[in-house]
């Protein structure tokens, strides 16, 4: 089988196996839209608080919006109480056209862990089982109308875990078994512990072991240290996982999907010009303005334009201008010397 290939998650069929991970502060619909344009086969929203969702928090609703060009996407939810998670899952189904619900069992941020969610669930397999089971049952029993749903379609529930709490408590195996028993349709492993955060090296040997444990019952996706097309190819080859989930590697670089698909299918990596990068940034800015208003969008695009402009002449001076911009017209003036922007 080719390294680049279709994937099936329960009733959901995806054309390929290159995904955008749920990344807080990045995986909004504007960026997911850019990634879809560049060839991402599937993308996950930023993590959504089950508690906030059940309390009708407006900002939470915004996080779940579908990008106009997304053929399929997943809403990721987090929480530590099975009943609340089940209620949240039903609300996701009622208020979105998402084709999948993902459960966050990997976030290492203290404020998330304190609620009994994120990585805390990886440490407690019994509780993880209860949460996943509740969400699966909620998804299976949902009988409301869904604009994009076909009769009889059941939205699959997936899960993203870490390798364990710390080096003394490696619990991915117990967590994965609990998720399987609870009915999860796919498992993603970020092969770092909660204690590692995003430091150190991801242990891909654990990903390979998870593939062996699952033995084809559900797809297994890999996350952690996938920054280049070559990394993706190596992860797929060395671990036997079914797909690669790009996180930090895709930040400010949606073209990673374009280049990786080309590398996996042809062995060549197409060059992306500075002009293409900047134009992508302006497309993202336009989408963010629609969702947040100009000032908020421009504040957010400061860090993103810094990433898009890597490699352009001007370096530090250019970035100094970017981080001070507060309007779309300012960004246009900053980048005018690099490309002919239409007024």
Short mmCIF file of C-alpha atoms in Angstrom, two decimals:
data_model
loop_
_atom_site.label_atom_id
_atom_site.label_comp_id
_atom_site.label_asym_id
_atom_site.label_seq_id
_atom_site.Cartn_x
_atom_site.Cartn_y
_atom_site.Cartn_z
CA UNK A 1 0.00 0.00 0.00
CA UNK A 2 1.16 3.51 -0.80
CA UNK A 3 2.18 5.64 2.18
CA UNK A 4 -0.50 8.09 1.12
CA UNK A 5 -3.86 6.31 1.12
CA UNK A 6 -7.55 6.59 2.08
CA UNK A 7 -8.66 6.03 5.68
CA UNK A 8 -11.96 4.89 7.12
CA UNK A 9 -13.13 5.84 10.63
CA UNK A 10 -16.37 4.01 11.29
CA UNK A 11 -18.88 5.39 8.78
CA UNK A 12 -16.53 8.18 7.75
CA UNK A 13 -14.42 7.73 4.62
CA UNK A 14 -11.48 10.09 4.08
CA UNK A 15 -9.56 10.40 0.80
CA UNK A 16 -6.12 10.50 2.44
CA UNK A 17 -4.20 10.21 5.68
CA UNK A 18 -2.72 13.67 6.33
CA UNK A 19 -4.50 15.54 9.12
CA UNK A 20 -4.32 18.85 10.97
CA UNK A 21 -4.24 18.37 14.74
CA UNK A 22 -6.39 20.30 17.20
CA UNK A 23 -4.08 23.12 18.29
CA UNK A 24 -5.32 25.78 20.72
CA UNK A 25 -4.95 29.25 19.25
CA UNK A 26 -4.39 27.98 15.71
CA UNK A 27 -6.91 25.41 14.49
CA UNK A 28 -9.70 27.92 13.92
CA UNK A 29 -11.76 27.70 10.78
CA UNK A 30 -9.64 30.29 8.97
CA UNK A 31 -6.47 28.25 9.32
CA UNK A 32 -8.27 24.95 8.71
CA UNK A 33 -9.58 26.46 5.48
CA UNK A 34 -6.03 27.24 4.36
CA UNK A 35 -4.94 23.71 5.22
CA UNK A 36 -7.87 22.27 3.24
CA UNK A 37 -6.79 24.35 0.24
CA UNK A 38 -3.29 22.95 0.62
CA UNK A 39 -4.41 19.33 0.73
CA UNK A 40 -5.19 18.42 4.34
CA UNK A 41 -7.53 15.43 4.22
CA UNK A 42 -9.10 16.09 7.62
CA UNK A 43 -8.81 18.66 10.40
CA UNK A 44 -9.81 19.03 14.03
CA UNK A 45 -11.11 22.15 15.74
CA UNK A 46 -9.39 23.68 18.72
CA UNK A 47 -10.44 21.84 21.86
CA UNK A 48 -13.90 22.85 23.03
CA UNK A 49 -14.86 22.85 26.71
CA UNK A 50 -17.79 20.53 27.36
CA UNK A 51 -18.73 22.60 30.40
CA UNK A 52 -18.73 25.85 28.42
CA UNK A 53 -20.67 24.26 25.58
CA UNK A 54 -23.44 23.05 27.88
CA UNK A 55 -23.65 26.57 29.32
CA UNK A 56 -24.16 28.06 25.85
CA UNK A 57 -20.90 29.98 25.85
CA UNK A 58 -20.81 32.08 22.67
CA UNK A 59 -17.05 31.81 22.16
CA UNK A 60 -17.34 28.03 22.31
CA UNK A 61 -19.88 28.12 19.49
CA UNK A 62 -17.43 30.10 17.37
CA UNK A 63 -14.73 27.45 17.83
CA UNK A 64 -16.96 24.80 16.26
CA UNK A 65 -17.71 26.60 12.99
CA UNK A 66 -17.01 24.68 9.80
CA UNK A 67 -14.75 26.21 7.16
CA UNK A 68 -16.60 26.69 3.86
CA UNK A 69 -14.24 24.43 1.92
CA UNK A 70 -13.95 21.61 4.47
CA UNK A 71 -15.29 18.36 3.04
CA UNK A 72 -15.04 16.79 6.50
CA UNK A 73 -13.92 17.94 9.93
CA UNK A 74 -13.99 16.92 13.58
CA UNK A 75 -14.94 18.86 16.69
CA UNK A 76 -12.70 18.05 19.64
CA UNK A 77 -14.21 18.31 23.11
CA UNK A 78 -12.65 18.03 26.56
CA UNK A 79 -14.01 17.38 30.02
CA UNK A 80 -13.79 14.98 32.91
CA UNK A 81 -17.45 14.27 33.69
CA UNK A 82 -19.14 11.58 31.56
CA UNK A 83 -22.65 13.07 31.74
CA UNK A 84 -21.45 16.54 30.78
CA UNK A 85 -19.37 15.12 27.94
CA UNK A 86 -22.40 13.20 26.67
CA UNK A 87 -24.52 16.36 26.75
CA UNK A 88 -21.77 18.26 24.95
CA UNK A 89 -21.56 15.58 22.26
CA UNK A 90 -25.29 15.90 21.60
CA UNK A 91 -24.91 19.67 21.33
CA UNK A 92 -22.05 19.26 18.85
CA UNK A 93 -24.30 17.07 16.73
CA UNK A 94 -27.22 19.48 17.01
CA UNK A 95 -25.28 22.64 16.24
CA UNK A 96 -22.67 21.56 13.69
CA UNK A 97 -22.29 19.37 10.64
CA UNK A 98 -19.07 17.80 11.95
CA UNK A 99 -18.44 14.28 10.68
CA UNK A 100 -16.57 13.21 13.82
CA UNK A 101 -16.26 13.97 17.54
CA UNK A 102 -12.80 13.69 19.09
CA UNK A 103 -12.06 13.50 22.82
CA UNK A 104 -8.99 15.28 24.18
CA UNK A 105 -7.13 12.99 26.58
CA UNK A 106 -3.71 14.48 26.01
CA UNK A 107 -3.62 18.20 26.83
CA UNK A 108 -0.85 18.78 29.43
CA UNK A 109 -1.94 22.30 30.46
CA UNK A 110 -2.48 22.51 34.25
CA UNK A 111 -5.82 24.36 34.07
CA UNK A 112 -7.21 21.56 31.89
CA UNK A 113 -5.79 18.78 34.05
CA UNK A 114 -7.27 20.36 37.19
CA UNK A 115 -10.73 19.74 35.78
CA UNK A 116 -9.98 16.02 35.39
CA UNK A 117 -9.70 16.37 31.61
CA UNK A 118 -6.85 16.16 29.09
CA UNK A 119 -3.86 14.11 30.22
CA UNK A 120 -5.54 13.44 33.57
CA UNK A 121 -7.75 10.90 31.78
CA UNK A 122 -4.74 9.02 30.45
CA UNK A 123 -3.72 8.53 34.08
CA UNK A 124 -7.15 7.13 34.97
CA UNK A 125 -8.15 4.47 32.40
CA UNK A 126 -11.41 3.64 34.22
CA UNK A 127 -12.54 7.25 34.06
CA UNK A 128 -11.35 7.51 30.45
CA UNK A 129 -13.51 4.49 29.63
CA UNK A 130 -16.54 6.10 31.27
CA UNK A 131 -16.06 9.36 29.37
CA UNK A 132 -15.55 7.70 25.99
CA UNK A 133 -18.46 5.30 26.54
CA UNK A 134 -20.78 8.18 27.43
CA UNK A 135 -19.83 10.15 24.32
CA UNK A 136 -20.11 7.09 22.06
CA UNK A 137 -23.57 6.30 23.41
CA UNK A 138 -24.62 9.93 22.99
CA UNK A 139 -23.46 9.94 19.37
CA UNK A 140 -25.13 6.63 18.60
CA UNK A 141 -28.43 7.62 20.17
CA UNK A 142 -28.66 11.07 18.59
CA UNK A 143 -31.75 11.23 16.42
CA UNK A 144 -32.00 14.93 15.61
CA UNK A 145 -31.82 16.38 12.12
CA UNK A 146 -28.36 17.15 10.81
CA UNK A 147 -27.98 19.28 7.65
CA UNK A 148 -25.08 17.23 6.28
CA UNK A 149 -26.08 13.90 7.76
CA UNK A 150 -27.43 11.03 5.73
CA UNK A 151 -30.14 8.72 7.14
CA UNK A 152 -28.64 6.14 9.48
CA UNK A 153 -25.24 7.83 9.61
CA UNK A 154 -23.61 7.63 13.02
CA UNK A 155 -20.85 10.11 13.78
CA UNK A 156 -17.74 8.21 14.97
CA UNK A 157 -16.00 9.13 18.21
CA UNK A 158 -12.20 9.20 18.29
CA UNK A 159 -9.65 9.89 21.00
CA UNK A 160 -6.24 11.55 21.29
CA UNK A 161 -3.95 10.39 24.11
CA UNK A 162 -0.39 10.82 25.34
CA UNK A 163 2.05 8.09 26.22
CA UNK A 164 1.50 8.62 29.93
CA UNK A 165 1.66 10.96 32.88
CA UNK A 166 5.47 10.90 33.26
CA UNK A 167 8.38 8.51 32.67
CA UNK A 168 7.34 6.48 35.73
CA UNK A 169 3.73 6.18 34.60
CA UNK A 170 3.53 5.12 30.96
CA UNK A 171 -0.16 4.31 30.55
CA UNK A 172 -0.88 4.54 26.82
CA UNK A 173 -1.61 0.80 26.65
CA UNK A 174 -4.25 0.89 29.40
CA UNK A 175 -5.73 4.09 27.98
CA UNK A 176 -5.93 2.63 24.48
CA UNK A 177 -7.54 -0.59 25.70
CA UNK A 178 -10.12 1.40 27.66
CA UNK A 179 -10.91 3.52 24.59
CA UNK A 180 -11.31 0.44 22.40
CA UNK A 181 -13.63 -1.24 24.89
CA UNK A 182 -15.69 1.95 25.10
CA UNK A 183 -16.18 2.03 21.34
CA UNK A 184 -13.68 4.59 20.06
CA UNK A 185 -13.43 4.58 16.27
CA UNK A 186 -9.77 5.65 16.07
CA UNK A 187 -6.88 6.45 18.39
CA UNK A 188 -4.26 9.16 17.97
CA UNK A 189 -1.11 8.91 20.07
CA UNK A 190 1.12 11.89 20.79
CA UNK A 191 4.12 9.89 21.93
CA UNK A 192 5.20 12.22 24.73
CA UNK A 193 4.24 12.15 28.40
CA UNK A 194 2.26 14.87 30.14
CA UNK A 195 5.45 15.82 32.02
CA UNK A 196 7.35 16.34 28.75
CA UNK A 197 4.81 18.82 27.45
CA UNK A 198 6.21 19.66 24.04
CA UNK A 199 9.86 19.20 25.01
CA UNK A 200 12.21 16.31 24.38
CA UNK A 201 11.65 13.69 21.72
CA UNK A 202 8.48 11.82 20.89
CA UNK A 203 8.95 8.06 21.30
CA UNK A 204 7.66 6.64 18.05
CA UNK A 205 8.38 3.08 19.22
CA UNK A 206 5.30 3.44 21.43
CA UNK A 207 3.28 4.37 18.38
CA UNK A 208 4.47 1.21 16.67
CA UNK A 209 3.48 -0.79 19.76
CA UNK A 210 0.01 0.79 19.71
CA UNK A 211 -0.41 -0.27 16.08
CA UNK A 212 0.43 -3.84 17.14
CA UNK A 213 -1.95 -3.68 20.09
CA UNK A 214 -4.85 -2.43 17.99
CA UNK A 215 -4.10 -4.94 15.22
CA UNK A 216 -6.29 -3.27 12.62
CA UNK A 217 -9.45 -3.01 14.71
CA UNK A 218 -9.47 0.78 14.36
CA UNK A 219 -7.11 3.24 12.64
CA UNK A 220 -4.12 4.54 14.59
CA UNK A 221 -2.77 8.03 13.89
CA UNK A 222 0.58 9.43 14.95
CA UNK A 223 1.41 12.85 16.37
CA UNK A 224 4.62 14.39 17.67
CA UNK A 225 7.80 15.49 15.86
CA UNK A 226 6.23 15.53 12.38
CA UNK A 227 7.67 18.74 10.96
CA UNK A 228 8.61 17.83 7.38
CA UNK A 229 7.43 15.57 4.54
CA UNK A 230 10.36 13.29 5.34
CA UNK A 231 9.24 13.05 8.97
CA UNK A 232 5.76 11.98 7.86
CA UNK A 233 7.15 9.31 5.55
CA UNK A 234 9.41 8.01 8.31
CA UNK A 235 6.58 7.91 10.84
CA UNK A 236 4.34 5.95 8.48
CA UNK A 237 7.14 3.57 7.53
CA UNK A 238 8.65 2.96 10.97
CA UNK A 239 5.44 2.65 12.97
CA UNK A 240 2.88 1.29 10.52
CA UNK A 241 0.36 3.92 11.68
CA UNK A 242 -2.55 4.74 9.39
CA UNK A 243 -2.09 8.50 9.25
CA UNK A 244 -0.03 11.48 10.34
CA UNK A 245 -1.42 14.35 12.38
CA UNK A 246 0.55 17.56 11.89
CA UNK A 247 0.52 20.03 14.77
CA UNK A 248 3.34 22.55 15.34
CA UNK A 249 4.87 21.63 11.99
CA UNK A 250 1.88 23.09 10.17
CA UNK A 251 1.68 26.32 12.17
CA UNK A 252 2.18 29.13 9.71
CA UNK A 253 2.92 26.53 7.07
CA UNK A 254 -0.25 24.99 5.59
CA UNK A 255 1.88 24.13 2.56
CA UNK A 256 3.28 21.25 4.59
CA UNK A 257 0.25 19.28 3.39
CA UNK A 258 0.94 20.12 -0.26
CA UNK A 259 4.57 19.14 0.05
CA UNK A 260 3.95 15.98 2.07
CA UNK A 261 1.31 14.60 -0.26
CA UNK A 262 3.63 15.22 -3.21
CA UNK A 263 6.57 13.59 -1.41
CA UNK A 264 4.57 10.51 -0.42
CA UNK A 265 3.19 10.03 -3.93
CA UNK A 266 6.04 11.18 -6.19
CA UNK A 267 9.14 11.49 -4.03
CA UNK A 268 9.48 15.17 -4.96
CA UNK A 269 8.87 18.20 -2.73
CA UNK A 270 7.50 21.25 -4.60
CA UNK A 271 8.99 24.63 -3.73
CA UNK A 272 6.65 27.22 -2.23
CA UNK A 273 7.52 30.79 -3.11
CA UNK A 274 7.48 33.74 -0.72
CA UNK A 275 4.72 35.26 -2.84
CA UNK A 276 2.53 32.18 -2.32
CA UNK A 277 3.12 32.25 1.42
CA UNK A 278 2.19 35.90 1.83
CA UNK A 279 -0.93 35.56 -0.33
CA UNK A 280 -2.00 32.62 1.84
CA UNK A 281 -1.55 34.83 4.88
CA UNK A 282 -3.84 37.48 3.41
CA UNK A 283 -6.46 34.87 2.60
CA UNK A 284 -6.33 33.72 6.21
CA UNK A 285 -6.58 37.31 7.41
CA UNK A 286 -9.73 37.86 5.33
CA UNK A 287 -11.39 34.80 6.84
CA UNK A 288 -10.41 35.86 10.36
CA UNK A 289 -11.83 39.34 9.79
CA UNK A 290 -15.18 37.73 8.88
CA UNK A 291 -15.20 35.81 12.15
CA UNK A 292 -13.60 38.21 14.63
CA UNK A 293 -13.60 41.70 13.21
CA UNK A 294 -10.56 43.52 11.84
CA UNK A 295 -8.70 44.49 15.00
CA UNK A 296 -8.91 41.08 16.66
CA UNK A 297 -8.02 39.35 13.39
CA UNK A 298 -5.00 41.57 12.85
CA UNK A 299 -3.74 41.03 16.38
CA UNK A 300 -3.96 37.27 15.82
CA UNK A 301 -2.30 37.49 12.39
CA UNK A 302 0.81 39.14 13.83
CA UNK A 303 2.28 35.80 14.89
CA UNK A 304 0.94 34.08 11.79
CA UNK A 305 2.40 36.61 9.36
CA UNK A 306 5.74 36.27 11.16
CA UNK A 307 5.62 32.59 10.25
CA UNK A 308 4.44 33.17 6.66
CA UNK A 309 7.23 35.71 6.10
CA UNK A 310 10.10 33.43 7.09
CA UNK A 311 12.80 33.54 4.46
CA UNK A 312 11.87 36.96 3.11
CA UNK A 313 14.52 39.65 3.01
CA UNK A 314 14.35 42.19 5.78
CA UNK A 315 14.23 39.69 8.63
CA UNK A 316 14.07 41.37 12.02
CA UNK A 317 12.96 44.71 10.60
CA UNK A 318 10.07 43.10 8.78
CA UNK A 319 8.92 41.23 11.87
CA UNK A 320 9.11 44.44 13.92
CA UNK A 321 6.60 46.03 11.56
CA UNK A 322 4.37 42.95 11.57
CA UNK A 323 4.00 42.78 15.35
CA UNK A 324 2.90 46.43 15.45
CA UNK A 325 0.23 46.22 12.72
CA UNK A 326 -3.40 46.75 13.75
CA UNK A 327 -5.24 46.88 10.40
CA UNK A 328 -5.40 45.03 7.10
CA UNK A 329 -4.19 48.15 5.28
CA UNK A 330 -1.08 48.23 7.47
CA UNK A 331 -0.28 44.63 6.57
CA UNK A 332 -0.80 45.52 2.89
CA UNK A 333 1.68 48.39 3.20
CA UNK A 334 4.21 46.18 4.99
CA UNK A 335 4.11 43.51 2.30
CA UNK A 336 3.69 45.81 -0.72
CA UNK A 337 7.43 45.64 -1.52
CA UNK A 338 7.19 41.83 -1.68
CA UNK A 339 4.16 41.43 -3.92
CA UNK A 340 1.72 43.50 -5.94
CA UNK A 341 -1.36 43.66 -3.72
CA UNK A 342 -4.65 44.61 -5.27
CA UNK A 343 -6.36 47.61 -3.70
#
